[in-house]
Coordinates of C-alpha atoms in Angstrom, one line a residue:
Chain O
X10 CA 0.0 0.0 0.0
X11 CA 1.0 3.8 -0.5
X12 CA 0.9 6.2 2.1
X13 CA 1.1 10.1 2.2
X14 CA 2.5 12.1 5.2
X15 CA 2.1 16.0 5.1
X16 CA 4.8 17.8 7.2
X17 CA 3.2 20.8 8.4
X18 CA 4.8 23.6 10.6
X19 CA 5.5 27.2 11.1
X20 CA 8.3 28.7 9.1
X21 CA 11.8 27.2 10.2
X22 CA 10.2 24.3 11.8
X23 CA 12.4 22.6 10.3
X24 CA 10.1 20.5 7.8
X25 CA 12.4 20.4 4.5
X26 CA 15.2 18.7 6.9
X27 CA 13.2 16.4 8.7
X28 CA 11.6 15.1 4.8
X29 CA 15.1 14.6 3.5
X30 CA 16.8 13.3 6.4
X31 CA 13.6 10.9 7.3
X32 CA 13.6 9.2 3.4
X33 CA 17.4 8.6 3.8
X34 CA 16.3 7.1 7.3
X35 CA 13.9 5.0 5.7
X36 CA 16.3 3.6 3.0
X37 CA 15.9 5.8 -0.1
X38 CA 19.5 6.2 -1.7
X39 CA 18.0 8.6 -4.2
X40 CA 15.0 11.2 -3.4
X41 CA 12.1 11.3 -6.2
X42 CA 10.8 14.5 -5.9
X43 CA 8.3 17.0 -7.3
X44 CA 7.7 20.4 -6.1
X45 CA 4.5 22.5 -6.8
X46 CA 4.5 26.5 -7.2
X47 CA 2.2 29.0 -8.6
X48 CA 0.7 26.6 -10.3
X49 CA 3.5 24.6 -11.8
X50 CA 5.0 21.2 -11.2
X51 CA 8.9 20.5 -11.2
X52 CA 10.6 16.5 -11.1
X53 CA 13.7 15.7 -10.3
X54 CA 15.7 13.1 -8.9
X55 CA 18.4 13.7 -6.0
X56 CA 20.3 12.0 -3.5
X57 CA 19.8 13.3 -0.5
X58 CA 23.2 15.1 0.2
X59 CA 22.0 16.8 -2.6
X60 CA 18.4 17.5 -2.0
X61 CA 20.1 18.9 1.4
X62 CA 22.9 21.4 -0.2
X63 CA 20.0 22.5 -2.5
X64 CA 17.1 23.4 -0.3
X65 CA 18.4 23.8 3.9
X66 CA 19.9 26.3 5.2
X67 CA 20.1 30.5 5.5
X68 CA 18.4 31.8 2.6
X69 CA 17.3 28.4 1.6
X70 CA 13.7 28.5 2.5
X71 CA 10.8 26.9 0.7
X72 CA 9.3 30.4 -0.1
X73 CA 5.9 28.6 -0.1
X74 CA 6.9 25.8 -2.6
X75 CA 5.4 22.6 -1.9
X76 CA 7.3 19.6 -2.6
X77 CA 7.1 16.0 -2.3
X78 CA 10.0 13.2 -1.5
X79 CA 8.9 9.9 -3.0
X80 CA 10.4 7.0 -0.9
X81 CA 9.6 3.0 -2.6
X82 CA 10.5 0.1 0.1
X83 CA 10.1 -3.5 0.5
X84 CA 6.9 -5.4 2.4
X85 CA 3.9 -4.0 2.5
X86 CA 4.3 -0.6 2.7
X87 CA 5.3 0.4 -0.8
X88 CA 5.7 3.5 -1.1
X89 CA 5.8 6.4 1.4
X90 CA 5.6 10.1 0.2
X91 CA 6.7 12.8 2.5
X92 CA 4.8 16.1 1.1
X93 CA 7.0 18.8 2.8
X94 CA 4.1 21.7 2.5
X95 CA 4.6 25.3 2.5
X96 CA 5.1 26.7 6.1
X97 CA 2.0 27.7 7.8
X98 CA 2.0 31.7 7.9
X99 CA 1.7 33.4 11.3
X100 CA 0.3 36.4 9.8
X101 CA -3.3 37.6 10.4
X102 CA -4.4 39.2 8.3
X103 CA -3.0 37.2 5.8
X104 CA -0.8 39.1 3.0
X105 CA -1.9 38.2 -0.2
X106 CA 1.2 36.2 -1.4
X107 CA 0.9 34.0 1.8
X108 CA -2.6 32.8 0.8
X109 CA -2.4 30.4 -1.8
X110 CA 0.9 29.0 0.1
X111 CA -1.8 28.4 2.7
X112 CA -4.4 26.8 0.5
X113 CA -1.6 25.0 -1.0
X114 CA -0.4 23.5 2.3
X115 CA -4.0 22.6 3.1
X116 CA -4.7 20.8 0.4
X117 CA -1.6 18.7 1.2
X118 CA -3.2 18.1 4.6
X119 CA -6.8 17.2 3.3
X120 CA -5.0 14.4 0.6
X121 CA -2.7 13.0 2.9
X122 CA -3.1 10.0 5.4
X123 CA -1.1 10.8 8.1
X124 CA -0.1 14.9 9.5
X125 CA 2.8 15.4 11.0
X126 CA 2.6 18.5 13.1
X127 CA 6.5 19.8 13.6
X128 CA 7.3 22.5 16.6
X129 CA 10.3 23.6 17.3
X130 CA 10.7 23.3 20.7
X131 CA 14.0 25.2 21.2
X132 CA 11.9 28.3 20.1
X133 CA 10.2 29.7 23.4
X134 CA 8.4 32.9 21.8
X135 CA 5.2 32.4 23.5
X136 CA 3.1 33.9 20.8
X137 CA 4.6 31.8 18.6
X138 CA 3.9 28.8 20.9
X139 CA 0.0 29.9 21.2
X140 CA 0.0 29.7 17.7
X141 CA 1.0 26.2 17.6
X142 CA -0.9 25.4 20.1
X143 CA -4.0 26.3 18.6
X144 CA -3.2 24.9 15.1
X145 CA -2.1 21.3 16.6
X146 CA -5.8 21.6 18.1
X147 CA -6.9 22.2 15.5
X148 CA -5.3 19.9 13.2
X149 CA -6.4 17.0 15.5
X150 CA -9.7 17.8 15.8
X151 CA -9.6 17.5 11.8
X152 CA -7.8 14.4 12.3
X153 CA -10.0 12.4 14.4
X154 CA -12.7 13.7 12.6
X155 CA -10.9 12.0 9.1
X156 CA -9.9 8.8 11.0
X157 CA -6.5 10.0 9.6
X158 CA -3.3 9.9 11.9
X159 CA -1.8 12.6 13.1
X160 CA 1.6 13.5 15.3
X161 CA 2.8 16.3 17.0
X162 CA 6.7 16.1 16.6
X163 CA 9.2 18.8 18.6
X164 CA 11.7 19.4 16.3
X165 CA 15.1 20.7 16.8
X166 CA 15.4 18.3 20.0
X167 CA 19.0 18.6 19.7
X168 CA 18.9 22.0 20.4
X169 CA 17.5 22.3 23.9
X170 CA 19.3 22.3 26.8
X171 CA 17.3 21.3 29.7
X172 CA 16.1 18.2 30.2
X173 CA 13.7 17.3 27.5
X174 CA 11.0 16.4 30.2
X175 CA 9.8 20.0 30.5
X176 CA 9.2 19.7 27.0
X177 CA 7.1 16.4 27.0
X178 CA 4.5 18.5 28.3
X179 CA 1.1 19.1 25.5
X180 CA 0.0 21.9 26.7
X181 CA -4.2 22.3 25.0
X182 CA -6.3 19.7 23.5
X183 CA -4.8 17.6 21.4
X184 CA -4.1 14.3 23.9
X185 CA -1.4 14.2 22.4
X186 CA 2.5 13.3 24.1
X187 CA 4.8 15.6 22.3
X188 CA 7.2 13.2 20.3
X189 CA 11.3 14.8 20.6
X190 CA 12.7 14.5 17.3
X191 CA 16.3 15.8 15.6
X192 CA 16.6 15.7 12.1
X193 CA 20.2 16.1 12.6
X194 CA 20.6 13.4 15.2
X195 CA 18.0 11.2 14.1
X196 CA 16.4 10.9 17.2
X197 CA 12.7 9.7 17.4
X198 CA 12.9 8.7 14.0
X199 CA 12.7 5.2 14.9
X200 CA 9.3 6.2 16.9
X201 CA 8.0 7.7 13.5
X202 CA 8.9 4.9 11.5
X203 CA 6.8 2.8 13.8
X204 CA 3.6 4.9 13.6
X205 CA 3.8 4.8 9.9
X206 CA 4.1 1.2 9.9
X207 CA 1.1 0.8 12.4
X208 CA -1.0 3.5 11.0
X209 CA -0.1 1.2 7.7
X210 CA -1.2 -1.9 8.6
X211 CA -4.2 -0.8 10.3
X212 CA -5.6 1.2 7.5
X213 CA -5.0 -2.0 5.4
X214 CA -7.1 -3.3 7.9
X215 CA -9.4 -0.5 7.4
X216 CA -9.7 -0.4 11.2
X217 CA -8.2 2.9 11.5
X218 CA -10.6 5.3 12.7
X219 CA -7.9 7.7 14.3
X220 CA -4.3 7.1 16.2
X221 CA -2.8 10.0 18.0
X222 CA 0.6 9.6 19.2
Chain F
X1 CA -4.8 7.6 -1.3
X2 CA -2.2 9.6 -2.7
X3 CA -1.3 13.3 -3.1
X4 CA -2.0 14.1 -6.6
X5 CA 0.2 17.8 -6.5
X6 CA -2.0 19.0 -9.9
X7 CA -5.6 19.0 -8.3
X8 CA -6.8 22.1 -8.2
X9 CA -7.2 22.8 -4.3
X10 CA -11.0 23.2 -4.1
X11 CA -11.2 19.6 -4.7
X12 CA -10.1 18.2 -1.7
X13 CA -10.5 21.6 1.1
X14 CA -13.8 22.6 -0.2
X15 CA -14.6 25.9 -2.5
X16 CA -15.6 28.1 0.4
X17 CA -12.9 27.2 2.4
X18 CA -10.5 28.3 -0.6
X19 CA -12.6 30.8 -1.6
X20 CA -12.7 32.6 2.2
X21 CA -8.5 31.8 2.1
X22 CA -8.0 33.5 -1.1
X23 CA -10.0 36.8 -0.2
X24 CA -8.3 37.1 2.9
X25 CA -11.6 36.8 5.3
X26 CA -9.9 34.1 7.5
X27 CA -6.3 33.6 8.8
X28 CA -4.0 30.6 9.4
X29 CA -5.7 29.0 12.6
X30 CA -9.8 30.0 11.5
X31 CA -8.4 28.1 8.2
X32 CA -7.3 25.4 10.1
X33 CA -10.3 25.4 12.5
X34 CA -12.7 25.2 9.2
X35 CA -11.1 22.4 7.3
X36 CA -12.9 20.2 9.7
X37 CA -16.3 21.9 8.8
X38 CA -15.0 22.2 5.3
X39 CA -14.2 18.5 4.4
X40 CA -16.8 15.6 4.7
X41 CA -15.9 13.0 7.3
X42 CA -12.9 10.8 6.2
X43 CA -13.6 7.0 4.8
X44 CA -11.7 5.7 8.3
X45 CA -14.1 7.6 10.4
X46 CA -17.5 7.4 8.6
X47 CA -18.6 4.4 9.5
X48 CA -18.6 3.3 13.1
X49 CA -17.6 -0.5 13.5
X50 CA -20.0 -3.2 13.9
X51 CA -18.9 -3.4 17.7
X52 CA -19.6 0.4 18.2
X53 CA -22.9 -0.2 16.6
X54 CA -23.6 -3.2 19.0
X55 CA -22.8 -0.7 21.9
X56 CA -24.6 1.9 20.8
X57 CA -27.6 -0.3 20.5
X58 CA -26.9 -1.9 23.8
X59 CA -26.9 1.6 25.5
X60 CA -30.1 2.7 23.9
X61 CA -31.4 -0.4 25.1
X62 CA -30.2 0.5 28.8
X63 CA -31.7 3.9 28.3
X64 CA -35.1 3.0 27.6
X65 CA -34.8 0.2 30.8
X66 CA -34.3 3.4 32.5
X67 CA -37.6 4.7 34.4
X68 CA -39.4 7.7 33.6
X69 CA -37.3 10.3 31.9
X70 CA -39.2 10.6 29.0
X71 CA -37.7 14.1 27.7
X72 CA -34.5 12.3 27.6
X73 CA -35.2 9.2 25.8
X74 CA -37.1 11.5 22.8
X75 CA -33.9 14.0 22.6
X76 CA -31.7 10.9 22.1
X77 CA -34.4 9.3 19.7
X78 CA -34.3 13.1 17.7
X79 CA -30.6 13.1 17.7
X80 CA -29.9 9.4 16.8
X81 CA -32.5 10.5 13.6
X82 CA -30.6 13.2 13.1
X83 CA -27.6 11.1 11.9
X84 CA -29.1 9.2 10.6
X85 CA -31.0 11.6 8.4
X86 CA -27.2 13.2 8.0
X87 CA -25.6 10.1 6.8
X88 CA -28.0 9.8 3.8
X89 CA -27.9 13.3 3.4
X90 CA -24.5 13.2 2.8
X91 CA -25.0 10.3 0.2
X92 CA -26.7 12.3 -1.6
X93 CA -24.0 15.4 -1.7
X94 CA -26.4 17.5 0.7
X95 CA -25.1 19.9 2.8
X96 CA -25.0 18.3 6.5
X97 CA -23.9 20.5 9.0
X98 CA -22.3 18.2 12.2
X99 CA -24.9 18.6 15.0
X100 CA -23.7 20.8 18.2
X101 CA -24.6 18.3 21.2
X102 CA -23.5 20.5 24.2
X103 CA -26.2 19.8 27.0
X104 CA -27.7 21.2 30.5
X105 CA -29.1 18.8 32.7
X106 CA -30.7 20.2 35.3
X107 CA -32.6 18.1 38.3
X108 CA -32.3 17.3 41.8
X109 CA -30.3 14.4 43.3
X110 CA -30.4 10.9 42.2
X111 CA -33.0 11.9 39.2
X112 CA -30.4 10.2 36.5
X113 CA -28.0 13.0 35.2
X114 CA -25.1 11.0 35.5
X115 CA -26.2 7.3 34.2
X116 CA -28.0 9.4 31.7
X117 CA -24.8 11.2 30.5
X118 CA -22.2 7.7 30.9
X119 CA -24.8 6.1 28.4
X120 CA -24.5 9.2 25.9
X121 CA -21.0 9.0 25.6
X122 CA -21.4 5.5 24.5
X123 CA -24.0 6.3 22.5
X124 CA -22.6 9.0 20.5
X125 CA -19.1 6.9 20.4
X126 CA -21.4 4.3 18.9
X127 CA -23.2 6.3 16.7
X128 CA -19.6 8.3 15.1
X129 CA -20.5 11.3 16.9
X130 CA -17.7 10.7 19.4
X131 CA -14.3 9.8 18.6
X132 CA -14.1 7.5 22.4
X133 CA -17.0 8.5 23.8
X134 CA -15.5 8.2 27.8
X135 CA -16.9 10.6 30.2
X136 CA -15.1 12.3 32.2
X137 CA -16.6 14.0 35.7
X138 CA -15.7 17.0 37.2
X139 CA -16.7 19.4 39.7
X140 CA -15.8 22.9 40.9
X141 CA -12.1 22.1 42.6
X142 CA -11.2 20.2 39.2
X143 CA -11.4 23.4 37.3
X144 CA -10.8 25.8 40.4
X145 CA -7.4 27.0 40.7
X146 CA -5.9 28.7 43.8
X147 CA -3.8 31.2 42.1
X148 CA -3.9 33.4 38.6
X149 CA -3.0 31.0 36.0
X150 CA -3.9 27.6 37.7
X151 CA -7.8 27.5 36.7
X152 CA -6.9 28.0 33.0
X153 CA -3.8 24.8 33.2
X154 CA -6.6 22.7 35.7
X155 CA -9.5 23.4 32.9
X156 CA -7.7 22.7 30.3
X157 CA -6.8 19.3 31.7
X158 CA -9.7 18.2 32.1
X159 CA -10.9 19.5 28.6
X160 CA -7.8 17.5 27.0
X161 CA -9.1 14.4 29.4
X162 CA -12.7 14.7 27.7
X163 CA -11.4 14.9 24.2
X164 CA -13.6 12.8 21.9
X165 CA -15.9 12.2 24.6
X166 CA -18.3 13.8 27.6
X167 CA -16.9 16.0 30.1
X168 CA -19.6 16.3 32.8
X169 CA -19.2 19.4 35.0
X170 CA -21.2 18.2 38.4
X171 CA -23.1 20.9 40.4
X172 CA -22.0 23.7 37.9
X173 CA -23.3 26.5 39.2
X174 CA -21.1 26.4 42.1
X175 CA -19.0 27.8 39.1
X176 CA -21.0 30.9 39.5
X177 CA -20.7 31.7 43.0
X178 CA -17.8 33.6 44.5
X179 CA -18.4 36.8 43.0
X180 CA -16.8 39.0 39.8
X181 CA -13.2 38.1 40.9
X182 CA -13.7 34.3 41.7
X183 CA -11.9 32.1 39.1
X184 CA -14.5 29.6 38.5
X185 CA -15.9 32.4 36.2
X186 CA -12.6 32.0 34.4
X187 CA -13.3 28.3 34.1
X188 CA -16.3 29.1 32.6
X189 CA -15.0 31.1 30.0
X190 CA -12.2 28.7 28.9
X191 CA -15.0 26.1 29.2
X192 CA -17.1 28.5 26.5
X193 CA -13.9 28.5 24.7
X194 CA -13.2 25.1 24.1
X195 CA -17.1 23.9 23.6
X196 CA -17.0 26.6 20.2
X197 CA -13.3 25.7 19.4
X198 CA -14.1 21.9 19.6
X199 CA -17.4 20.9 19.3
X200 CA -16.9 18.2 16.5
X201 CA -15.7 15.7 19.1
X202 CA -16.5 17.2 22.2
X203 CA -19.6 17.4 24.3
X204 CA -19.9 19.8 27.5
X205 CA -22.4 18.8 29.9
X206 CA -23.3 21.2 32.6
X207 CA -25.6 19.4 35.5
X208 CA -26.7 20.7 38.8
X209 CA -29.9 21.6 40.8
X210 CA -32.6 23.1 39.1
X211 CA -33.0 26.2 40.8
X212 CA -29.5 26.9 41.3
X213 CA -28.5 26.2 37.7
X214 CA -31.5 28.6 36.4
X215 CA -29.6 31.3 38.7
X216 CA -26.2 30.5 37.6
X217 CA -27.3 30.6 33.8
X218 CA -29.0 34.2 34.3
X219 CA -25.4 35.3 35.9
X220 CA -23.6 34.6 32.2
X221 CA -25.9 36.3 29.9
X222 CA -25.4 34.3 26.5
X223 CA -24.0 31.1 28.4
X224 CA -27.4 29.4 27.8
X225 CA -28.0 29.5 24.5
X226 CA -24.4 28.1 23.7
X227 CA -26.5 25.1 24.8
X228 CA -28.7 23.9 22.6
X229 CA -29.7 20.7 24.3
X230 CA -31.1 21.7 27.6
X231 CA -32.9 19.0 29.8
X232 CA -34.9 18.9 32.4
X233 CA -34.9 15.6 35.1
X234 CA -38.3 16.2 37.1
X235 CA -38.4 14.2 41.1
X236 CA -39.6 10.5 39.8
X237 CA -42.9 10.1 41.3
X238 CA -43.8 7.5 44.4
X239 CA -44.6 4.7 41.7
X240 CA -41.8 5.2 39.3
X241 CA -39.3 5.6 42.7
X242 CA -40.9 1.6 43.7
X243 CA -40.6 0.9 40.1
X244 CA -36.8 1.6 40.5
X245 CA -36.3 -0.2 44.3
X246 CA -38.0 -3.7 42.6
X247 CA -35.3 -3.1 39.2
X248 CA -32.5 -2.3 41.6
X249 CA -33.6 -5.3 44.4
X250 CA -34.2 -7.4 41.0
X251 CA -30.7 -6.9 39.6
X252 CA -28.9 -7.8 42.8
X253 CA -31.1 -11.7 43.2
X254 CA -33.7 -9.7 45.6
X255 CA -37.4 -8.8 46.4
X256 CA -39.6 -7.2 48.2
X257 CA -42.6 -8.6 50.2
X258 CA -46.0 -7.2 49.8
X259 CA -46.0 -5.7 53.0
X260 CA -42.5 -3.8 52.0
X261 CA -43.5 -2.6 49.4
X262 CA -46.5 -0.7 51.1
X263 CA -43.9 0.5 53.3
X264 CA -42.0 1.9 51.1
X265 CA -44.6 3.5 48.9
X266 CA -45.6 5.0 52.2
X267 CA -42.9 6.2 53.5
X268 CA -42.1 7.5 49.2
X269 CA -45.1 9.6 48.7
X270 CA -44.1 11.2 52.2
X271 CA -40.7 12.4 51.5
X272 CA -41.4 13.6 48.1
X273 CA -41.4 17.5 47.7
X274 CA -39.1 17.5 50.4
X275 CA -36.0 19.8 50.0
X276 CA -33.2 17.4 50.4
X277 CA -35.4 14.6 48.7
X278 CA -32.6 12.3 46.5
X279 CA -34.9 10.6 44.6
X280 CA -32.9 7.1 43.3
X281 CA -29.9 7.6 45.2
X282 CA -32.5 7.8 48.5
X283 CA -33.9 4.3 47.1
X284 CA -30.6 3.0 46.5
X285 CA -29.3 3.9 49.9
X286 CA -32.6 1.9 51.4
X287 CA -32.2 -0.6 49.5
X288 CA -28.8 -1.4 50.6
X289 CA -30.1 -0.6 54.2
X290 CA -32.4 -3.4 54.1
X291 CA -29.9 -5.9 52.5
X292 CA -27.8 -5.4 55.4
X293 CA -30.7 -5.4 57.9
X294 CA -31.9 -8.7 56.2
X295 CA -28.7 -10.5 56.9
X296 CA -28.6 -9.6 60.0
X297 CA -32.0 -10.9 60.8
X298 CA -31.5 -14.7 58.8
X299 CA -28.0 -14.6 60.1
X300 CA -29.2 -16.1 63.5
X301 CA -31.7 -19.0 61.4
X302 CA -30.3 -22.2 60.6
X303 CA -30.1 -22.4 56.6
X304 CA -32.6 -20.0 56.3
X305 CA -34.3 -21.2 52.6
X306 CA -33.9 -19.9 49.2
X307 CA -37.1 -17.8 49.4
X308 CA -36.0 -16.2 52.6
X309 CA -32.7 -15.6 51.3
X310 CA -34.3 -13.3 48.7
X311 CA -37.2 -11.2 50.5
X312 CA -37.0 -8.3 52.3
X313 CA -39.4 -8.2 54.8
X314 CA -41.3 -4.9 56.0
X315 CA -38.9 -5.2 59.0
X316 CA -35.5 -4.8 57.2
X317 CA -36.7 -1.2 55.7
X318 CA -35.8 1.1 57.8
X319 CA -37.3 3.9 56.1
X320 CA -38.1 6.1 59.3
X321 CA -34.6 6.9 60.2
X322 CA -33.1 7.0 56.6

C-alpha cells in the first residue's frame, strides 16, 4: 500500500530537513521529488546530500513551494511520500502572497493520510507557541474527525538544553504526548517509522478510525 | 490515497474554504479550524464499526430500561434520527452541518443525570458522533485553581481528558458563585472556549440543581444559548421511585414482600417535595439498608431457605430513620 504524510509547521520548523533526512532514514538512496508553485510542477531526482545542499539552510527556505519526497520500500508498505508543505503563515491578516501557500499546504493536509505536526521546541516565543498550540488543536480535531493519523513532533530536540521532560508536556487539547525528534541526530525517528508502519497496517485493515501519538 | 500535486485545491478543502482563504476573510488558525467543517468525514471515520454499533444499540437499550425520563429518551431518539438523516444526506452530496450536542441537565439528586450522560457518551461513540466516547466527571475544585493562571492549566486538563468524549461538570453552578473576581468564572470562559473551538468531538455537559442552575445561567448572559440541548430531570414520582427499588432489588437476586413494598410506597409519597429529597440515590441507599438489615436478621436461622434468602421483609426497611 501507498501512504502520504504531510509535514506541516510554522516557518523554520524545520520541515524540509526532517523530509530529506527521514527518506534517507527510511532507505531511499536517491529522493524522487516534485515540487508545486504557482501553479506549476517540477521532477527531479536527487540523493539526499543533494536534496540537502539545494534546499536547507540560511536563505534556503521553501518560499511557499510545496514539494514531495517519493520513498519506494520493500513489504507491504510500498511507497511512502513525505509532502514537505509550505510553512503555515503566522500572519493575520494574511498578506496576499501567503494565501495560496496556505491553501496550497491545506490541500496537502486534506489528501494525505497521516499529519505530521513539527514545533520547534527550542523556540520559546510564547506567541509563537499559542500559535501552535491552537493549530495542533486544531489539526487534531480534523484528524479524528478523518480517521486520519496525526503527530505532534518537537523538532530541533537537539537544540534544547534542559532536560527534555519540560518539553514532553502538550499543553491544550490535542491528547497528544509531544514526540522529541532531531533531524540532525536522528532521534525519534525510529518512533515515526513505527507509527507509519502501524498506521499502515491498520488502515490496510481498514480499522483505522484515528491514532494519536 | 495519494497526493496528486495538480488538483486544483478546491477539490479536496472545499470551495468556500479556498474561496474565504484567497479573499483574505480568514487567517492561518480559522483556516485550520474550518477544514474540519470544510471536508466531509474521512472513509476511516465514517462508519462506526460493527462493535460500536452493538454498543450503541446496547446503551439505547439500557436507556429506555431506564424509568421515567421521557424528555431524555425523545432528545436521544431526535438526535440518533438526526444522523441518521445526516448520513443519507450526505449520500446524496447534501449539505449536512455536524450537530452541536453540548447539553444542561438540570434536576435534583439521584434523578439520573449521571447514568444518563455515561450512556450518551457510548451512545454518541457508537453512533460516530464521538471519537471515544468516555466521560469524564468534574466538579468545581477540578477546574478551580488557587492562584492566577492555575484555573486555565486545571480546565484545560480536564478538557484535554474529555477529548472525543463527555466532560460532565457536576453541580455547575457552584462555578457561578464567589463573585466578579472568583476564578471559577474564568473556568467558565475557557469552558465557553473550548465547547465553540471543539465541538466536533467534544460534548460539554453542565448538570446541577434546578434552581440553582437557572440562577447560575442568568449570571452569564449568553452562556445558555451556547446550549442547545437543555434537559430537564423532574423528582420520579412515588410509583416510578418503587418501580426503580424492585429493578434495583431485582438486579442484585432480591425482592420485596407485599408488606415492604407498602412500606415503602408509604414512607415515598411522604418524603417527596421535600428539599433534600434524593430521589434514586434515596432508594438505593434503602435498599442497601435493608440488604444489610436482612442479613442480619437470617444470620441467627439455621439455613434459612432460598425464598427467605431473597425477600425483604417490611422489618429490614428502615425507612423512618433514613
Amino acid at each position: 500500500m501507498n501512504l502520504a504524510m504531510a509535514v506541516v509547521g510554522t516557518a523554520g520548523a524545520g520541515k524540509t530537513l526532517f523530509c530529506i533526512n527521514f527518506a534517507e532514514y527510511m532507505g531511499a538512496g536517491s529522493l524522487s521529488y516534485s515540487e508545486v508553485s504557482g501553479g506549476n510542477e517540477r521532477r527531479a531526482l536527487l540523493s539526499p546530500a543533494g536534496a540537502r545542499n539545494l534546499m536547507v539552510g540560511r536563505g534556503r527556505r521553501g518560499n511557499g513551494v510545496l514539494r514531495t519526497f517519493t520513498v519506494h520500500l520493500t513489504g507491504p508498505l510500498r511507497r511512502l511520500s513525505l509532502i514537505d508543505t509550505a510553512a503555515l503563515p503566522e500572519r493575520d491578516p494574511l498578506p496576499r502572497f501567503e494565501r495560496s501557500r496556505l491553501a496550497l499546504t491545506l490541500q496537502a493536509v486534506a489528501g494525505a493520510d497521516l499529519i505530521l505536526l513539527l514545533i520547534d521546541v527550542s523556540c520559546a516565543d510564547p506567541a509563537h507557541e499559542e500559535f501552535n498550540e491552537r493549530a495542533e488543536g486544531s489539526l487534531a480535531a480534523y484528524c479524528r474527525q478523518q480517521g486520519k493519523l496525526f503527530l505532534t513532533g518537537g523538532s530541533k530536540a537537539d537544540l534544547l538544553k534542559r532536560a527534555p521532560e519540560k518539553h514532553r508536556r502538550r499543553p491544550l487539547y490535542a491528547g497528544a504526548n509531544l514526540l522529541l525528534i532531531s533531524s540532525v541526530t536522528g532521534l525519534g525517528f525510529a518512533r515515526v517509522r513505527g507509527l507509519i508502519r502501524g498506521g499502515a497496517a491498520l488502515s490496510a485493515a481498514g480499522s483505522s478510525r484515528q491514532v494519536i501519538n | 490515497m495519494m497526493f496528486p500535486p495538480a488538483r486544483s485545491p478546491h477539490q479536496y478543502m472545499g470551495p468556500q474554504l479556498y474561496r474565504k482563504i484567497e479573499k483574505g476573510e480568514i487567517g492561518t488558525l480559522e483556516a485550520l479550524h474550518q477544514l474540519s467543517e470544510a471536508h466531509p468525514r474521512g472513509p476511516a471515520a465514517q462508519e462506526p464499526s460493527q462493535r460500536e454499533q452493538a454498543a450503541a444499540a446496547a446503551a439505547l437499550w439500557e436507556l429506555n430500561q431506564l424509568v421515567g425520563l421521557s424528555e431524555v429518551k425523545k432528545t436521544v431518539e431526535e438526535i440518533g434520527a438526526y444522523i441518521e438523516i445526516g448520513k443519507q444526506r450526505e449520500a446524496h452530496h447534501l449539505n449536512c452541518e455536524p450537530l452541536v450536542l453540548h447539553m444542561i441537565f438540570s434536576g435534583n439528586p439521584g434523578t439520573g443525570k449521571t447514568t444518563v450522560a455515561r450512556l450518551l457518551g457510548r451512545l454518541f461513540q457508537g453512533l460516530g458522533v464521538l471519537s471515544r466516547g468516555h466521560l469524564v466527571e468534574v466538579e468545581r475544585a477540578d477546574l478551580v485553581g488557587e492562584y492566577i493562571g492555575h484555573t486555565a492549566q486545571k480546565t484545560r486538563e480536564q478538557v484535554q481528558k474529555a477529548m472525543g468524549g463527555m466532560l460532565f461538570v457536576d453541580e455547575a453552578y457552584s462555578l457561578g458563585r464567589g463573585g466578579a473576581k472568583d476564578f471559577g468564572k474564568e473556568a467558565v470562559d475557557l469552558l465557553v472556549k473550548a465547547m465553540e473551538d471543539y465541538r466536533h468531538d467534544f460534548v460539554l455537559i453542565l448538570a446541577g440543581y434546578s434552581r440553582e442552575m437557572a440562577s447560575f445561567l442568568k449570571l452569564n448572559p449568553g452562556l445558555s444559548s451556547r446550549f442547545p440541548i437543555q434537559i430537564a430531570y423532574p423528582d420520579y414520582s412515588a410509583a416510578e421511585l418503587l418501580e426503580i427499588a424492585a429493578m434495583m432489588a431485582r438486579r442484585r437476586h432480591y425482592s420485596f414482600s407485599g408488606a415492604a413494598k407498602a412500606k415503602l410506597q408509604r414512607f415515598l409519597s411522604g418524603r417527596q417535595g421535600e428539599l433534600n429529597f434524593s430521589n434514586a440515590r434515596l432508594v438505593r441507599n434503602i435498599l442497601e439498608k435493608a440488604i444489610r438489615r436482612q442479613a442480619l436478621r437470617l444470620s441467627g436461622r439455621e439455613e434459612p431457605g432460598r425464598e427467605e434468602l431473597i425477600t425483604l421483609e417490611a422489618a429490614d426497611l428502615a425507612v423512618e430513620r433514613s
